[in-house]
Short mmCIF file of C-alpha atoms and ligand atoms in Angstrom, two decimals:
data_model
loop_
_atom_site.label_atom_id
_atom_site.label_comp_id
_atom_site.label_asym_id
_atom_site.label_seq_id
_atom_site.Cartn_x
_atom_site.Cartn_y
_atom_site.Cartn_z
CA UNK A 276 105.91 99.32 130.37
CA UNK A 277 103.40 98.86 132.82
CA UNK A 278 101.22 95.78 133.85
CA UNK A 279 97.19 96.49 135.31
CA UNK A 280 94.85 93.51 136.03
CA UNK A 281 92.48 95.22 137.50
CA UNK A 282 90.15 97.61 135.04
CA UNK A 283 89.68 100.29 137.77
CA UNK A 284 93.81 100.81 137.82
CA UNK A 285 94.21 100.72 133.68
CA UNK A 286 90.90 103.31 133.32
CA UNK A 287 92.47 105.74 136.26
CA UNK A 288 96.05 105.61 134.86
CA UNK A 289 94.40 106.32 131.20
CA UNK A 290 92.19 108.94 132.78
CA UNK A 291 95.60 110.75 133.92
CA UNK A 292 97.47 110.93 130.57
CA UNK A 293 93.82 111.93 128.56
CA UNK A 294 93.54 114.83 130.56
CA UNK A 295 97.22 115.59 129.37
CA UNK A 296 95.49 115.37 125.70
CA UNK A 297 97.31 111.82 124.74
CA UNK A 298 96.30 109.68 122.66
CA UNK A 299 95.55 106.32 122.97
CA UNK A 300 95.86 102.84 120.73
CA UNK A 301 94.41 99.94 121.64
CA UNK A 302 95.91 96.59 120.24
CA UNK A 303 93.68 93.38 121.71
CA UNK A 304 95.54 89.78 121.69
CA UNK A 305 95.15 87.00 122.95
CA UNK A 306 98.82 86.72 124.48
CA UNK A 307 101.55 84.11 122.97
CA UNK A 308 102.65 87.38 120.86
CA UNK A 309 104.41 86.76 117.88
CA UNK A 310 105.56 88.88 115.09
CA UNK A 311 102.66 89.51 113.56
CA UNK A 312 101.44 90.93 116.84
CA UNK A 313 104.53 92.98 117.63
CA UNK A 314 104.06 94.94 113.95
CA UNK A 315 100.52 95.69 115.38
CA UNK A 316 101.90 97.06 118.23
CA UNK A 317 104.84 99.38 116.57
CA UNK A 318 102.68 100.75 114.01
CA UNK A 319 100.40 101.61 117.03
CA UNK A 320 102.78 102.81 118.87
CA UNK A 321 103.91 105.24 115.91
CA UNK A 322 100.36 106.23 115.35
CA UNK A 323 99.88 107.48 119.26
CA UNK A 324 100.96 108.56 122.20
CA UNK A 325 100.13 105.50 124.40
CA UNK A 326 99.00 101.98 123.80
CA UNK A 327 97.27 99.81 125.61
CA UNK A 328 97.80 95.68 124.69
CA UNK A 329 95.02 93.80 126.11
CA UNK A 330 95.92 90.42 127.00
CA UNK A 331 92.99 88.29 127.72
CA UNK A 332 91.93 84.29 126.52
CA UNK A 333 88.33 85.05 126.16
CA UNK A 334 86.16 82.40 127.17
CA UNK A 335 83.11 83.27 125.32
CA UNK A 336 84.62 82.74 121.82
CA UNK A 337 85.41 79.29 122.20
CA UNK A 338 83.06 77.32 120.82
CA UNK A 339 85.25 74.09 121.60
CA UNK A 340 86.36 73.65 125.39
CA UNK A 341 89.57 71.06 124.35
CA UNK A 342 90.74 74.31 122.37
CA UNK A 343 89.87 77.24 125.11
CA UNK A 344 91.80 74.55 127.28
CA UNK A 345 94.87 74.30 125.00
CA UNK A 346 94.90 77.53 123.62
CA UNK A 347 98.54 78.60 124.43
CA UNK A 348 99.01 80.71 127.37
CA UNK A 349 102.93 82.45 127.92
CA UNK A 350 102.45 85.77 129.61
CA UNK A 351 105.46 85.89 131.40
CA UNK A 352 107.38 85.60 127.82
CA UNK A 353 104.73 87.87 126.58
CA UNK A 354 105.14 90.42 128.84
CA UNK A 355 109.34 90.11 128.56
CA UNK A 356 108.76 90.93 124.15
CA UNK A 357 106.55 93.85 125.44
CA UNK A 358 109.51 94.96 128.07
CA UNK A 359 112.00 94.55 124.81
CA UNK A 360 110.24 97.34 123.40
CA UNK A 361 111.69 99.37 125.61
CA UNK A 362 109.13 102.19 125.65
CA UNK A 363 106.90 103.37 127.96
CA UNK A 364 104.05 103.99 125.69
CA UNK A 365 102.96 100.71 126.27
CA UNK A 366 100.44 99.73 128.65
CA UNK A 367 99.44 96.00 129.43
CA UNK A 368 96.33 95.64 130.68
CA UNK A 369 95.96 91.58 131.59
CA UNK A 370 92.55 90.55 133.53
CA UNK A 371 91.18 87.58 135.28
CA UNK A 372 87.98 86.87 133.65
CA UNK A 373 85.82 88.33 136.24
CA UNK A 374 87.56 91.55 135.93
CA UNK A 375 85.90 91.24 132.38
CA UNK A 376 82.41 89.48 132.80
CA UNK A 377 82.13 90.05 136.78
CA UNK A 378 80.75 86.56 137.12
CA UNK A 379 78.67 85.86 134.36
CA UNK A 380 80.99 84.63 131.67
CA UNK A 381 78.54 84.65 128.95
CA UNK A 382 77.88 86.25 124.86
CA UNK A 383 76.11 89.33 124.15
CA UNK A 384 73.73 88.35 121.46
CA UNK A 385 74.52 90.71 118.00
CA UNK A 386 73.33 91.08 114.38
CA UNK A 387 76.32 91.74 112.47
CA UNK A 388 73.97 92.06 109.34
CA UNK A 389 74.70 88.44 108.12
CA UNK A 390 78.75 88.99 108.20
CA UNK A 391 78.20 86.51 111.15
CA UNK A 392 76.78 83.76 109.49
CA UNK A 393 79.29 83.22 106.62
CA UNK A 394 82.57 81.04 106.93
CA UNK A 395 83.72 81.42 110.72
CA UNK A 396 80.40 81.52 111.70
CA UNK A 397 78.88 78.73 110.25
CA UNK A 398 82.05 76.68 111.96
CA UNK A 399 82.19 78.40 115.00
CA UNK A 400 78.61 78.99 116.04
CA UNK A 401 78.49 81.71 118.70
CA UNK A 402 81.76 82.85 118.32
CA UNK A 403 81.60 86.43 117.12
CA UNK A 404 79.21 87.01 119.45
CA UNK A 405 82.01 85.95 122.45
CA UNK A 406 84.33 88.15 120.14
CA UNK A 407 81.66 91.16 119.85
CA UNK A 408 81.41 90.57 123.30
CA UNK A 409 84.92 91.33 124.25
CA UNK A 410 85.97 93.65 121.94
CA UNK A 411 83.00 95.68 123.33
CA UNK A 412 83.94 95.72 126.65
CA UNK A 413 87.55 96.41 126.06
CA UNK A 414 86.61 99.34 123.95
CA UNK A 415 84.37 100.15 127.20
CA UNK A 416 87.03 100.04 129.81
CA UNK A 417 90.23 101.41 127.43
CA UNK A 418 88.81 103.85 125.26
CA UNK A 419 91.20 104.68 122.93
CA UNK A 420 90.81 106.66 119.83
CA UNK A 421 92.57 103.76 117.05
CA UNK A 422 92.10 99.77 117.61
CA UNK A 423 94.04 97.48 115.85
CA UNK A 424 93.73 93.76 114.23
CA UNK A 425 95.06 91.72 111.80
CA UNK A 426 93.75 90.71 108.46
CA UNK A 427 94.75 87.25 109.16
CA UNK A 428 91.02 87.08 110.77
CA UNK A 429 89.64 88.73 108.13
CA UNK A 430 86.01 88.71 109.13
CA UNK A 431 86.72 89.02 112.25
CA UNK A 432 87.76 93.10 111.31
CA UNK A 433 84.78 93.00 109.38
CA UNK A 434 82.75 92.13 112.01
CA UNK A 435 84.60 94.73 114.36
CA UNK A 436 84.08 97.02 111.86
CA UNK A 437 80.46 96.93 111.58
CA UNK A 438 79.88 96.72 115.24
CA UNK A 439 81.70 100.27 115.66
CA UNK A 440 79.38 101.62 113.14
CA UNK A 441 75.79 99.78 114.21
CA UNK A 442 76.74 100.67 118.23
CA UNK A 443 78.35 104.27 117.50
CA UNK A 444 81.35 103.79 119.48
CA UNK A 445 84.06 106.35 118.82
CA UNK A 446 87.29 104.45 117.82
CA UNK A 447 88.80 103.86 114.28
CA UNK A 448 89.06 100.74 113.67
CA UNK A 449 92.65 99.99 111.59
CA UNK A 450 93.41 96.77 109.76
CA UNK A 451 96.68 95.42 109.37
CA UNK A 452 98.39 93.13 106.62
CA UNK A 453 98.37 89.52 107.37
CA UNK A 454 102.19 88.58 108.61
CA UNK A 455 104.12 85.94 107.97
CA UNK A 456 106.92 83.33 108.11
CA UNK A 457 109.50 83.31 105.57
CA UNK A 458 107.83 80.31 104.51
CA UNK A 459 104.59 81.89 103.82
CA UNK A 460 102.74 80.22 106.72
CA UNK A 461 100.33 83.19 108.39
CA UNK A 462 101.51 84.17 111.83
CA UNK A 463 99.15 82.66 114.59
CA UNK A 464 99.57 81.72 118.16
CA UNK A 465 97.99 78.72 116.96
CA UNK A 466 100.92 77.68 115.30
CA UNK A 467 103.06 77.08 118.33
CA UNK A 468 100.94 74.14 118.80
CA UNK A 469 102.00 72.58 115.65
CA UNK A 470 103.98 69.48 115.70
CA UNK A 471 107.31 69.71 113.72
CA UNK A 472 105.78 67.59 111.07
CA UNK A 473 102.69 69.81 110.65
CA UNK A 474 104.75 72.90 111.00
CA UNK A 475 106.68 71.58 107.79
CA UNK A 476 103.40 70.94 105.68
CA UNK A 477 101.71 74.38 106.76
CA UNK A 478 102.71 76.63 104.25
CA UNK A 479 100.84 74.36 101.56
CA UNK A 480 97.57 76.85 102.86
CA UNK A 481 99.24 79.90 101.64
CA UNK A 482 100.65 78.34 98.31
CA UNK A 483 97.36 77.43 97.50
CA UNK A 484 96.46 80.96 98.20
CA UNK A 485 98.80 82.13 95.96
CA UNK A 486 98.16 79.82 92.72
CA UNK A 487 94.10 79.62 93.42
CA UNK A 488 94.79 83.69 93.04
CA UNK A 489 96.82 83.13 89.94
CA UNK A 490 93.84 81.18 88.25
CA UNK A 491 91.02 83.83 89.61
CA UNK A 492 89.64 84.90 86.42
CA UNK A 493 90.89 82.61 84.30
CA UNK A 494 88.62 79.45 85.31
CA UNK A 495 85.32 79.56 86.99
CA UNK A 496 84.96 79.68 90.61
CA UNK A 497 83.62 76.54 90.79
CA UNK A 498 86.79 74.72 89.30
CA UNK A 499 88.71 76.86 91.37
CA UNK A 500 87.40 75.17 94.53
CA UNK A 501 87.23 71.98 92.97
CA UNK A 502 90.75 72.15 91.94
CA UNK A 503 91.66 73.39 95.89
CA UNK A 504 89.90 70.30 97.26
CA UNK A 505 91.76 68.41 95.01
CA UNK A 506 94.81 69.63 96.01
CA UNK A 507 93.88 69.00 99.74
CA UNK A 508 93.17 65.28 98.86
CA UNK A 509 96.68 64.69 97.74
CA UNK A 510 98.31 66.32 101.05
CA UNK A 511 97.63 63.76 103.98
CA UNK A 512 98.79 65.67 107.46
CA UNK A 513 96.13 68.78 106.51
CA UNK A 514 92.60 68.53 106.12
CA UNK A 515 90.55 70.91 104.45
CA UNK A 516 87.45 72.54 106.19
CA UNK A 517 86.38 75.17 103.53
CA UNK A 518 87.97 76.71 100.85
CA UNK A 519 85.33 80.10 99.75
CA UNK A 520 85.42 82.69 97.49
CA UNK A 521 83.30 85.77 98.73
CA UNK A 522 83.07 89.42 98.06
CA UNK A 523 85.15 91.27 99.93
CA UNK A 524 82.80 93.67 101.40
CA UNK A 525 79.24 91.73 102.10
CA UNK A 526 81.71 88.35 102.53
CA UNK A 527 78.82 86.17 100.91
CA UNK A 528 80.42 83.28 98.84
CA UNK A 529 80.58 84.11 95.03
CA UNK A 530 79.76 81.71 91.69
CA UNK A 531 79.94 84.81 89.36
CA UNK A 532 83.06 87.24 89.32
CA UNK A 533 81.05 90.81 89.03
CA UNK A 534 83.48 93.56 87.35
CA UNK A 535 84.72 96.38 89.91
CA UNK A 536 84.01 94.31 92.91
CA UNK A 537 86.91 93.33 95.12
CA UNK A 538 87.06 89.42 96.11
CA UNK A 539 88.74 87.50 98.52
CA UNK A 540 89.85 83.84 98.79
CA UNK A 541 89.10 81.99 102.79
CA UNK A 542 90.11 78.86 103.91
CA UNK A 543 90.04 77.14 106.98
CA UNK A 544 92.47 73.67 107.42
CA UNK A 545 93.39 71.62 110.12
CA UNK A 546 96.72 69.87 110.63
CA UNK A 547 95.58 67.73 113.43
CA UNK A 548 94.17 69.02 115.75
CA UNK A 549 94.95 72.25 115.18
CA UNK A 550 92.62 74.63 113.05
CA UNK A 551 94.28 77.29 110.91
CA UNK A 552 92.77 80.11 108.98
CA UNK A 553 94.34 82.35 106.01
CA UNK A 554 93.30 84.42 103.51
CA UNK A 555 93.57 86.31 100.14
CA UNK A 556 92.89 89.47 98.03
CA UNK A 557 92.20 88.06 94.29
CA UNK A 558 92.02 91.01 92.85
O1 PAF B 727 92.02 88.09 117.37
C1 PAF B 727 92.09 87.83 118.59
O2 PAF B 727 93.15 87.53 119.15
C2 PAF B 727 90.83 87.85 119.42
O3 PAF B 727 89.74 87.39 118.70
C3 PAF B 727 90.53 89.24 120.05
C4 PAF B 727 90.26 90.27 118.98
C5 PAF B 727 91.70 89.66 120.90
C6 PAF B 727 89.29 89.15 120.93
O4 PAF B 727 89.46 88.23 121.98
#
């Protein structure tokens, strides 16, 4: 495994093993890698000859500072998983934030065709534009013929998705099953935040996946989400942000279940101050 900070050293090493006709994954984190990372990386690594794992805290999608400031940084553990790999497929490329925005840290401005304005977006103004932003660039300076994210941010591939298709840039885009604890609690770096109390009444979010999936199509959507908020009411350590019901495709919110379209539960919760995503395929 080898470590680049600088984009110059990651493109020329890349340009070396391209002209060898190697393929190349890309799989862009955050850091504080945890399982549900690592199965990004292996199936990447099984799908091509090289991968490249960015790891980069990108300013521009933080639409809260106390969060960009907390957000959980541990690249030398990070890099020791990557090193427990043991393969040399794997490339980490790790910047400074100039060697990403060369000194103006700020959003490209893009129409994602409404997916932007729906659930995330209406939370998190301006943040899939710092994500578009990123993912952009790294696709820029890497390259590589298959990227890879989780489901866990749902819209988020969505959002990817589209902006390889309204931009023409040549990578397929590959999304990957949500992963997670025994428990049921979605993998997240976010979680290492939790306190040990919070940590214990996380996996409430997915259970209420689970049994607001068991009741899709048997109530209305409406008493669906009311029943959710109840739920939420009863549990004191998480609070409930939104609970939505959208089409799986366009990801606008639903009242009507249309036959032969696929749905999807979201939710956003925070135990504290910590804010945790998850979500569902209903059907
Ligand atoms: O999902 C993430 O960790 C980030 O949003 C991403 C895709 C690495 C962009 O910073």
């Amino acid at each position: 495994m080898k470590v680049y900070n600088k984009k110059e050293d990651i493109r020329k090493a890349i340009a070396e093993f391209k002209s060898d006709g190697l393929s190349l994954g890309l799989v862009p984190t955050m850091g504080a890698l945890h399982e549900g990372h690592l199965d990004l990386i292996k199936k990447a690594c099984r799908e091509n000859d090289k991968v490249a794992v960015s790891i980069f805290v990108n300013p521009t999608q933080f639409n809260n500072v106390d969060d960009l400031e907390k957000y959980p940084r541990t690249i030398e553990a990070d890099l020791s998983v990557l090193s427990d790999l043991k393969t040399d497929a794997v490339l980490v490329y790790a910047p400074e934030v100039d060697d990403i925005y060369e000194g103006q840290t700020i959003s490209e401005l893009f129409d994602f065709d409404g997916l932007e304005y729906e659930m995330e977006g209406k939370f998190r103004p301006g943040h899939f534009d710092g994500v578009g932003t990123v993912v952009k660039r790294l696709f820029n300076i890497i390259e590589p013929d298959k990227a890879y994210f989780g489901e866990k941010d749902f819209q988020q591939l969505a959002i990817i998705k589209k902006l390889v298709k309204k931009q023409n840039i040549p990578v397929t885009v590959i999304g990957c099953p949500i992963f997670r604890e025994p428990n049921g609690l979605a993998m997240s770096s976010r979680n290492l935040r939790l306190s040990p109390e919070h940590k214990k009444a996380a996996p409430f979010i997915y259970d209420i996946l689970k049994k607001a999936k068991a009741q899709f199509g048997t109530i209305s959507v409406e008493n669906i989400k009311d029943w959710v908020v109840q739920q939420f009411a009863e549990e004191a350590l998480l609070q409930l942000e939104y609970f939505v019901i959208a089409d799986a495709e366009t990801l606008k919110p639903t009242k009507q279940i249309e036959p032969k379209k696929a749905y999807r539960a979201f939710i956003a919760v925070y135990a504290d101050e910590i804010r945790l995503i998850d979500n569902i395929a209903l059907n």
